[in-house]
Coordinates of C-alpha atoms in Angstrom, one line a residue:
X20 CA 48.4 68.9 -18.9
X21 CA 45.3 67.3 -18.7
X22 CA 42.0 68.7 -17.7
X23 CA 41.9 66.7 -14.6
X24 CA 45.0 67.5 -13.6
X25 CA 44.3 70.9 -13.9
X26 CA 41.0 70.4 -11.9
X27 CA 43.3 68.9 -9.5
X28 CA 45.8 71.5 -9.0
X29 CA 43.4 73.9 -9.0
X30 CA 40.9 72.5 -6.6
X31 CA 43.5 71.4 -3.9
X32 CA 43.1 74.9 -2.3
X33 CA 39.9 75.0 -2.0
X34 CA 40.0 71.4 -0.1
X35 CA 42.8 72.2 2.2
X36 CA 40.2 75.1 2.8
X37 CA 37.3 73.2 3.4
X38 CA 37.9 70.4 6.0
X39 CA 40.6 71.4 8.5
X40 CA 44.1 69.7 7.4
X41 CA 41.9 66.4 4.9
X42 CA 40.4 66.3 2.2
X43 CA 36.6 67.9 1.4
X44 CA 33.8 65.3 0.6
X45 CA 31.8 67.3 -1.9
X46 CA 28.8 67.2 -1.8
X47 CA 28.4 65.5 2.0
X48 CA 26.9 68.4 4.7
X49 CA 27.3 67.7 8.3
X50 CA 23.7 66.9 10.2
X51 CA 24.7 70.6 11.5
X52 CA 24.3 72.1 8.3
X53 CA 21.2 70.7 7.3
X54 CA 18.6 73.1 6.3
X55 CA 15.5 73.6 8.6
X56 CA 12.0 74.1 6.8
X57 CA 12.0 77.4 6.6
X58 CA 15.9 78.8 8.3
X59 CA 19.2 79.9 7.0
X60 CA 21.5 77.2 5.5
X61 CA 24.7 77.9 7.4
X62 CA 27.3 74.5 5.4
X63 CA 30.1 75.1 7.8
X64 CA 33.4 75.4 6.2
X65 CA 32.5 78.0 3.5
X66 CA 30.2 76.9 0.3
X67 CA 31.9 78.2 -2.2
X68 CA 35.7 76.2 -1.4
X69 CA 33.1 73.1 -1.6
X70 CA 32.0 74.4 -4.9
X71 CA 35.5 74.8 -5.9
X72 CA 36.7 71.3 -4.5
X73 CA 38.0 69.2 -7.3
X74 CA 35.7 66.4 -7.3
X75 CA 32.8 68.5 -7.1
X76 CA 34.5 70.5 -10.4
X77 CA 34.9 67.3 -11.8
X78 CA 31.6 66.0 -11.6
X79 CA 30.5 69.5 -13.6
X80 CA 32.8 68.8 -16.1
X81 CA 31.0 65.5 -16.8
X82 CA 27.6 66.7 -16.3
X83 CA 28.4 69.5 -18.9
X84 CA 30.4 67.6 -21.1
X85 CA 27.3 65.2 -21.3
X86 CA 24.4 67.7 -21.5
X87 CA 27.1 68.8 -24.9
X88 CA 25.3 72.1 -26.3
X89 CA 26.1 74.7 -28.1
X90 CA 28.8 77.2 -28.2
X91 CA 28.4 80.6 -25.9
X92 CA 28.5 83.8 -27.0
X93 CA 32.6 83.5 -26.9
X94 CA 32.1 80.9 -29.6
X95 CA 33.9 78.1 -27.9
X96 CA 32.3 74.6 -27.6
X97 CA 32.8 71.8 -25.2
X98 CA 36.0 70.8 -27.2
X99 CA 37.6 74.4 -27.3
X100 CA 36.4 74.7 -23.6
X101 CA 38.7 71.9 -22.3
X102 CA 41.8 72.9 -23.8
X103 CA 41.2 76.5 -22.9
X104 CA 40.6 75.6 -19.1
X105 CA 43.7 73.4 -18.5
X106 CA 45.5 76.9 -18.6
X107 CA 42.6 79.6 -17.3
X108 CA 41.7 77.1 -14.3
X109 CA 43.6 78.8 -11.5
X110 CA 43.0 82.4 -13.0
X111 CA 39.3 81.5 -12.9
X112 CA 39.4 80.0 -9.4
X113 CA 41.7 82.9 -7.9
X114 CA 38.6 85.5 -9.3
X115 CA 35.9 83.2 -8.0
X116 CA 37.5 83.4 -4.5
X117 CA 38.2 86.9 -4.2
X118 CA 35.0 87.7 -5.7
X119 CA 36.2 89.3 -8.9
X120 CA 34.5 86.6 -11.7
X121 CA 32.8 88.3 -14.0
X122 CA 30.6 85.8 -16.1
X123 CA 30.4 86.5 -19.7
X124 CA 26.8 87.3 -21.5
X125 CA 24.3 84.5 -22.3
X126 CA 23.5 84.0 -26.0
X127 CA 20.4 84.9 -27.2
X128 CA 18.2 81.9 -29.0
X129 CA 14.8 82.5 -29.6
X130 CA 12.7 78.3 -30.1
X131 CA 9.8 78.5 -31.6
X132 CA 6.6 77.8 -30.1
X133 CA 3.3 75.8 -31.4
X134 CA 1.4 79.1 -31.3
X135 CA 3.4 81.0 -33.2
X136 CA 5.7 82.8 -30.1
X137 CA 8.9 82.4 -29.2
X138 CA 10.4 81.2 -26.1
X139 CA 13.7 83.1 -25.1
X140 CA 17.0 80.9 -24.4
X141 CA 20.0 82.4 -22.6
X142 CA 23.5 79.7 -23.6
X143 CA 26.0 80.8 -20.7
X144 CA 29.2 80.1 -22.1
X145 CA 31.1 76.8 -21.7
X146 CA 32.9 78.0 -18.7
X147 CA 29.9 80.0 -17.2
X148 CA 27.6 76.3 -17.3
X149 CA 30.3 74.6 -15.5
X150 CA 31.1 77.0 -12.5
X151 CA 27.0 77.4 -12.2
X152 CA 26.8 73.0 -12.2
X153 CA 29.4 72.9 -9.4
X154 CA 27.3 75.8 -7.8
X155 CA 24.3 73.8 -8.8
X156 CA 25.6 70.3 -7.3
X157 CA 26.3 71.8 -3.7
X158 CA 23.1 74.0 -3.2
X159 CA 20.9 71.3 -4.6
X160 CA 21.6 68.8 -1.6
X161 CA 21.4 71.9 0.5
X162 CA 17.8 73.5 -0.6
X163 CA 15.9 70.8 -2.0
X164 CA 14.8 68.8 1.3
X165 CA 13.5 72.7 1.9
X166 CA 10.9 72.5 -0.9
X167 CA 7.6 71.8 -0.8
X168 CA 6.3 68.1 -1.4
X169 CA 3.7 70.0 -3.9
X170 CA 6.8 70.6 -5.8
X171 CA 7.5 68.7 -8.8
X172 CA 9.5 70.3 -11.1
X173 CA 13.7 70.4 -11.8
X174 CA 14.2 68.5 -8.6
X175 CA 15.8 65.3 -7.8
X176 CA 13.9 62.2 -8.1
X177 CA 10.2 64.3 -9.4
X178 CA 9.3 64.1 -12.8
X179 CA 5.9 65.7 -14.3
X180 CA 4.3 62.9 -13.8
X181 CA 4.6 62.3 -10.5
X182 CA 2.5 66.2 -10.6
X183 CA -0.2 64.4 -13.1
X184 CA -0.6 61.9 -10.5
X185 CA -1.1 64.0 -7.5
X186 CA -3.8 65.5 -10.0
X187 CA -5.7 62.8 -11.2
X188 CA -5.6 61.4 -6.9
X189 CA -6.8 65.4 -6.4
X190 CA -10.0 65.3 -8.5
X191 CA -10.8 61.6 -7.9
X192 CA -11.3 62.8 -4.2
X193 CA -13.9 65.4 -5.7
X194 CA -11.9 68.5 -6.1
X195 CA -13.3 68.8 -9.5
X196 CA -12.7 72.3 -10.0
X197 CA -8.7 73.3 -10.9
X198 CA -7.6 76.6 -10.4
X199 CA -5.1 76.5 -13.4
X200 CA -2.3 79.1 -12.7
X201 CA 0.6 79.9 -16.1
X202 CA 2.7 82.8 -15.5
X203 CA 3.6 85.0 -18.1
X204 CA 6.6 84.8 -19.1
X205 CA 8.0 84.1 -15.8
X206 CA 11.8 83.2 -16.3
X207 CA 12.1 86.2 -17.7
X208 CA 10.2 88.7 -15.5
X209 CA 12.2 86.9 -12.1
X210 CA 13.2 90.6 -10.2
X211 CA 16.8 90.0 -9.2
X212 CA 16.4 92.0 -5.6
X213 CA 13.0 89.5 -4.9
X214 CA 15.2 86.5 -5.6
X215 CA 18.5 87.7 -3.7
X216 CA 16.8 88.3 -1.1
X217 CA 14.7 84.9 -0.8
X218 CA 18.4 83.0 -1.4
X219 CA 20.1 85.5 1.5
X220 CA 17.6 84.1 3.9
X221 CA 18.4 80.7 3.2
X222 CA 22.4 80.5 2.3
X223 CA 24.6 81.9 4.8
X224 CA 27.7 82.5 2.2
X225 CA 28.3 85.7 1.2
X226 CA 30.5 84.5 -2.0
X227 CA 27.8 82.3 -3.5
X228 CA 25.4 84.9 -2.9
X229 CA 27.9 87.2 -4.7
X230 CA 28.6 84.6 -7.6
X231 CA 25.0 83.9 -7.9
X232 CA 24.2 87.9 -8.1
X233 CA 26.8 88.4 -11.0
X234 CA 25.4 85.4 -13.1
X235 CA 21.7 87.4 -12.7
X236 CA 23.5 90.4 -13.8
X237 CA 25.6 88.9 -17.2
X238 CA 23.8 90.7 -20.1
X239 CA 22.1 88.9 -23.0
X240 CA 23.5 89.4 -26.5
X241 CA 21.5 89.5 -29.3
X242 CA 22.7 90.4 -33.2
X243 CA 25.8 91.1 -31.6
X244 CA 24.4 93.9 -29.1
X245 CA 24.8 93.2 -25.1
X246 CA 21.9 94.6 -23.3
X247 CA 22.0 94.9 -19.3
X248 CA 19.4 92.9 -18.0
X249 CA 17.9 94.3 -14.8
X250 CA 15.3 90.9 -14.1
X251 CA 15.0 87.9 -15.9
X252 CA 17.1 84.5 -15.2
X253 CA 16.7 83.1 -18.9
X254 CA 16.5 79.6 -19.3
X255 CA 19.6 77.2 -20.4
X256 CA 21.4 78.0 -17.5
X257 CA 22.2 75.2 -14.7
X258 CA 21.1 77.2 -11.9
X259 CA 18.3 79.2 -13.8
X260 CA 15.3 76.0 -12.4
X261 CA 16.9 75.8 -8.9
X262 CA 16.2 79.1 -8.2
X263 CA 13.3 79.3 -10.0
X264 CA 12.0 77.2 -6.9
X265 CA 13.6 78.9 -4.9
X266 CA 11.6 82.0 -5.6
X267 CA 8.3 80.0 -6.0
X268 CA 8.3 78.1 -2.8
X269 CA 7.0 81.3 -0.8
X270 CA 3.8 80.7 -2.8
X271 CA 3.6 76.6 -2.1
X272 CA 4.6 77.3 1.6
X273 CA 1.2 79.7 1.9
X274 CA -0.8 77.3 -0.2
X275 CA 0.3 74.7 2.3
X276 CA -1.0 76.8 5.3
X277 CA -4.1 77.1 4.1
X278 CA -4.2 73.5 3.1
X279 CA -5.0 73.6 -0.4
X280 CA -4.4 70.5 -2.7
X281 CA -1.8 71.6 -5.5
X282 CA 0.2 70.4 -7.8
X283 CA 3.2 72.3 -9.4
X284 CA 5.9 72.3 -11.5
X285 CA 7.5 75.2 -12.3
X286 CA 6.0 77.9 -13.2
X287 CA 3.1 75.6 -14.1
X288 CA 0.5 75.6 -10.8
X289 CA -2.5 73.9 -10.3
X290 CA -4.8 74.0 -7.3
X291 CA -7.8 71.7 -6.6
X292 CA -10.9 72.9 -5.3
X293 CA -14.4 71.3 -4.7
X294 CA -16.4 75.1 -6.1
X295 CA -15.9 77.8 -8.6
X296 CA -16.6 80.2 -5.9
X297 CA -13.6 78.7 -3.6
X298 CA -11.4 78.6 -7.2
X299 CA -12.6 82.2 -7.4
X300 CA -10.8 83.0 -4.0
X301 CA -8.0 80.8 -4.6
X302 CA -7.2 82.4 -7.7
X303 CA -7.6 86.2 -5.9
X304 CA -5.0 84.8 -3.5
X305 CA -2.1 83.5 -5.7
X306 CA -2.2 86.9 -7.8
X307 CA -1.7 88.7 -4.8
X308 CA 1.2 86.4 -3.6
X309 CA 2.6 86.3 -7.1
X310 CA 2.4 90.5 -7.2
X311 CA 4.7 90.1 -3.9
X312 CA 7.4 88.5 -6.1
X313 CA 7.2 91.0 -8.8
X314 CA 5.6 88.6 -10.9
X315 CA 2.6 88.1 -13.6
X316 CA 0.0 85.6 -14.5
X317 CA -0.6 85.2 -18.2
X318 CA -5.0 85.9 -18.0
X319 CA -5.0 84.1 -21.3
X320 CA -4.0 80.5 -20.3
X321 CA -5.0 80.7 -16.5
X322 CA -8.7 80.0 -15.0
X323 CA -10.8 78.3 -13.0
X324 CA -12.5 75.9 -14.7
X325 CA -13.4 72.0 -14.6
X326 CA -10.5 69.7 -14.0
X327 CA -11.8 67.3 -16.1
X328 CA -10.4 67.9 -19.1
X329 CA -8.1 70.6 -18.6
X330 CA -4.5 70.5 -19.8
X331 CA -2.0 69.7 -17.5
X332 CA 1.5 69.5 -18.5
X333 CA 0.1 67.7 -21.8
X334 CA -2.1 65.8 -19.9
X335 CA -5.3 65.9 -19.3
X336 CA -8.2 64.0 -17.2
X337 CA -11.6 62.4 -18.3
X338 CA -14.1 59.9 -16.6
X339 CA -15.0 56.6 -17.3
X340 CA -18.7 55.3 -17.1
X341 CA -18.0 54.0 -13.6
X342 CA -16.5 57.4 -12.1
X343 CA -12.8 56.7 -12.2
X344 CA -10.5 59.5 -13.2
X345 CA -8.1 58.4 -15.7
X346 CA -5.3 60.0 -18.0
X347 CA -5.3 60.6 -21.3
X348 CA -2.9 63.1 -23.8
X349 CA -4.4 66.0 -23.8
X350 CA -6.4 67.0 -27.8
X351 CA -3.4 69.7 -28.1
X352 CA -0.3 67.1 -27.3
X353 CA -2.1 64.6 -29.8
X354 CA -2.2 67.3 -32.2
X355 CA 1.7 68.6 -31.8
X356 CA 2.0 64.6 -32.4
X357 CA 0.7 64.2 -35.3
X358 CA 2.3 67.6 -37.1
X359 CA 5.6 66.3 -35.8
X360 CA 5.2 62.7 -37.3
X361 CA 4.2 64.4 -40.8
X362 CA 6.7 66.5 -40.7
X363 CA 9.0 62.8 -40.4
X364 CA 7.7 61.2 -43.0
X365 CA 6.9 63.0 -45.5
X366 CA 6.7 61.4 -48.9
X367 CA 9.1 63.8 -50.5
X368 CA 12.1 63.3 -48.3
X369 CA 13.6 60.9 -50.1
X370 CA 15.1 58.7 -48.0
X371 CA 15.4 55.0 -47.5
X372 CA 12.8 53.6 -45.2
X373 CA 15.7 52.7 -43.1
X374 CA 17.0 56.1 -43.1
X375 CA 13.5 57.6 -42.3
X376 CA 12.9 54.8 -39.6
X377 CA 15.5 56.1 -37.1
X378 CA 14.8 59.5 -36.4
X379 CA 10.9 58.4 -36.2
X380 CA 12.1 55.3 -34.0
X381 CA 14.0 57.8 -31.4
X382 CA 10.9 60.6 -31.5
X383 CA 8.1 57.6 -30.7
X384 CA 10.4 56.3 -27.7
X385 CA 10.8 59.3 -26.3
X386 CA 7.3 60.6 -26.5
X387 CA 6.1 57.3 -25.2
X388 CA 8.4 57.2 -22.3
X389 CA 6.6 60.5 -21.1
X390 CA 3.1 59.9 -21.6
X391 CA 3.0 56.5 -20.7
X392 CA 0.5 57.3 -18.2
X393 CA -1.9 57.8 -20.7
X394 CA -5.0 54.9 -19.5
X395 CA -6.4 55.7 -23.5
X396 CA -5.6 52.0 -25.5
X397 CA -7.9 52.8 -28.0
X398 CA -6.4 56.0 -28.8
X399 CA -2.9 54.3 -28.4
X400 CA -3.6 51.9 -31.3
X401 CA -6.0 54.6 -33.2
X402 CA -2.1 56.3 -33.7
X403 CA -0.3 53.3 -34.1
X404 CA -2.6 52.2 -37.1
X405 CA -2.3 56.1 -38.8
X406 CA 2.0 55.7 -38.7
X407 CA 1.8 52.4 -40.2
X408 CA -0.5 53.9 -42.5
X409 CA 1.8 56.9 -43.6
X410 CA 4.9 54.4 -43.5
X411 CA 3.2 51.9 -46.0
X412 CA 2.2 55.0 -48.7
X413 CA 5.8 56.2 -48.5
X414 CA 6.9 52.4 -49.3
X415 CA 4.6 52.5 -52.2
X416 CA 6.1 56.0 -53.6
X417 CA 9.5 54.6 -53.0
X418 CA 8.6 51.6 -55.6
X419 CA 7.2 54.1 -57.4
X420 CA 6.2 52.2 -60.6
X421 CA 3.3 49.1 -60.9
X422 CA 5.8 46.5 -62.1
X423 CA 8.5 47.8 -59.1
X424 CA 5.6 47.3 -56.9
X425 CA 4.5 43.7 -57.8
X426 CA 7.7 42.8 -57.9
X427 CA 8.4 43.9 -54.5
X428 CA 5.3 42.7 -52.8
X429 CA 5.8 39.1 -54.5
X430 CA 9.5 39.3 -52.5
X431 CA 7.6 40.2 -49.4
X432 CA 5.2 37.0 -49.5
X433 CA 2.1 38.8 -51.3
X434 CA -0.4 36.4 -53.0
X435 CA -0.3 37.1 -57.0
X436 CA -3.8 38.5 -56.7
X437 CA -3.0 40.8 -54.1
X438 CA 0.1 42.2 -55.8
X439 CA -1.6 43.1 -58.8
X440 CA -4.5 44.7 -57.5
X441 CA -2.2 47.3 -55.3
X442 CA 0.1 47.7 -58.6
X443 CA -2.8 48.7 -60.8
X444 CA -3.6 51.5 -58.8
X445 CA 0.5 52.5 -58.4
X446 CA -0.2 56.7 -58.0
X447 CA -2.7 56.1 -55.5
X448 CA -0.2 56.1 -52.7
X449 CA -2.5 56.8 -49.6
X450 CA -5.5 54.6 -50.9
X451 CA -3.4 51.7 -51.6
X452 CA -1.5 51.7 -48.4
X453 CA -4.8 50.3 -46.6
X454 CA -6.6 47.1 -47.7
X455 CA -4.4 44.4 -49.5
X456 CA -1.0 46.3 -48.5
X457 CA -1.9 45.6 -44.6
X458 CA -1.5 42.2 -45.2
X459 CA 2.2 42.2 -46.7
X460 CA 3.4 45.2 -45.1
X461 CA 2.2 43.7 -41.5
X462 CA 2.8 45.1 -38.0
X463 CA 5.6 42.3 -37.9
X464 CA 6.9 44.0 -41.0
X465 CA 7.3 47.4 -39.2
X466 CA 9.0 45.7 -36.0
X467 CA 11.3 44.6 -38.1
X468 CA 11.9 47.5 -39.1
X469 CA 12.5 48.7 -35.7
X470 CA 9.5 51.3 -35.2
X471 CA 8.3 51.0 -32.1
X472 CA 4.7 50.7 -31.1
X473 CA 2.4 52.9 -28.5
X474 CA 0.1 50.4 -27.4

């Protein structure tokens, strides 16, 4: 049996359930079951038969099957998963909707951090990501249109930068003071009672509530060792960011009230201000609605400072001569650039320069793509010129010897004189890969090669 046909006999319950004698739409709510700002989201027909409704499971499976990572602490991966389900579906379901499911522990993985930390992972298991996706895809519809429009982070159409905007527009008004806000390690100081009961008074379903309440409770193994976890909703779970906002949005709701300029995302919250002295109050404020939620700010990366040039999500603001606002990437982003291009092409890796171009190729894409924004051309081609710079030494080692060298520039279109001049000087990797070189080894050369530029 295949694993949709399995998702299909095991889903067809759970329809018949959901709309009278026809089929569910998952996903579609009735006008009726549309959220108010602030009230109880009451779907109808029973939220968790919609979770359970086979397109809605089907949709998961892609979604997971697509995100791919690793292996749970059961040591099956997305592979294994499949063939395991096509027999445990119904099993699975039957527990889900009696309320007996007990999810298995996350896995512990600890990524390191730029200043020397860790920050904690918890991998559900295969099975555990997709019955919290098919949660995920029915509450999200449901609670999202609820947020706040400060709100920027995990949510459907908002990205960080649409939060870096909202700054920049804050401080070019003249709220030139930010009240920067981190929380300490907040996904894993989230009280489980404080967040039940924020979820109670917006879902009506006693199952998902339930379902939801026994994915909190799943312990964390570690070395082996399961410890009970008594707070904490660790990151690498599906539902770990929706409810993240669900738990923060008390906090943007009062910040609204009082009709404050913020932007968030996350656990990332920054308010704009037009004095120290009102930042001073504003930051009095959001520790005492944050000690509501059982929660901490982290003293060492939270102030009240300037907003001009302050880091924001790797951002961060300056002024041009004539007053405007503008974006650039912030000195610690540029710096975590840099180590990360060394650390790609390094002269010792010995690998072609078409090996070494395509994991460099993929990590300049992507970190273009997110700070595009950046209105810093200068600094743009300042970068552009230094990888062109490390490429071009690495091509020299590469050749290695003088007569290798003049060989290969001659190929390349090099003038005679040019050639022998870099090949004299054949150990001096990093001095010969400026002047003469640039004019073989070109810009055209490198996009050719397929690196991409930044400005």
């Amino acid at each position: 049996m295949s694993m949709g046909k399995a998702l299909h006999q095991m889903s067809a319950p759970a329809e018949r359930s959901t709309v009278g004698g026809g089929k569910a739409v998952p996903g579609a709510v009735s006008d009726e079951a549309r959220p108010t700002r602030h009230g109880t989201v009451d779907a109808g027909p029973g939220l968790l038969a919609q979770v359970l409704a086979r397109e809605n499971m089907q949709r998961a499976w892609k979604r997971v099957k697509a995100n791919k990572g690793a292996a749970g602490v059961d040591g099956m991966d997305i592979a294994a998963t499949g063939r395991y389900l096509v027999t445990a579906l119904p099993t699975i379901r039957a527990q889900l909707m009696a309320g007996t499911y007990r999810p298995g522990p996350v896995r512990r993985v600890g990524i390191p951090k730029p200043d020397g930390s860790e920050r904690e992972l918890g991998i559900p298991t295969v099975v555990d990501r997709l019955i919290q996706q098919a949660v995920l895809q029915v509450l999200q519809p449901l609670l999202d249109p609820t947020f706040s429009e400060h709100s920027h982070g995990f949510r459907p159409g908002r990205r960080a930068r649409d939060a870096v905007l909202a700054a920049q527009h804050y401080v070019q008004q003249g709220y030139r003071v930010v009240v920067d806000v981190d929380l300490e390690k907040f996904f894993d100081r989230v009280n489980h009672d404080v967040l039940i009961d924020r979820l109670q008074k917006r879902i009506g379903d006693a199952g998902v509530i339930r379902l939801i309440r026994a994915f909190l409770n799943a312990g964390i193994m570690h070395n082996g060792v399961v410890a009970e976890r008594e707070r904490g909703t660790p990151q690498g779970g599906p539902l770990s960011p929706l409810l993240a906002n669900v738990l923060l949005d008390e906090v943007d709701r009062e910040l609204e009230r009082r009709g404050h300029r913020f932007a968030r995302y996350a656990d990332d919250c920054n308010v704009y201000v037009r004095s120290r002295k009102a930042g001073e109050r504003v930051m009095a404020l959001l520790k005492r609605l944050y000690d509501k939620l059982h929660l901490r700010i982290n003293v060492a990366k939270s102030a009240v400072d300037r907003a001009v040039g302050r880091k924001f999500l790797g951002y961060s603001l300056w002024m041009s001569p004539k007053g405007e606002v503008k974006r650039a990437v912030s000195t610690k982003a540029r710096a975590t650039f840099k180590q990360r291009i060394r650390t790609l092409t390094r002269r010792s890796c010995g690998r072609s320069m078409n090996e070494l171009v395509e994991p460099l190729r993929r990590y300049l894409l992507g970190w273009k793509a997110y700070f595009g924004l950046a209105q810093t051309p200068r600094i743009w081609r300042g970068l552009d010129e230094w990888i062109r710079h490390r490429l071009r030494a690495i091509q020299l080692k590469q050749w290695k010897r003088g007569k290798t060298i003049y060989r290969e520039l001659l190929a390349l279109g090099a003038s005679a004189k040019a050639a022998r001049l870099v090949a004299a000087n054949s150990h001096r990797w990093w001095r010969n890969s400026r002047m003469a070189l640039n004019s073989v080894l070109t810009i055209a050369y490198f996009d050719r090669l397929g690196v991409p530029r930044l400005s």
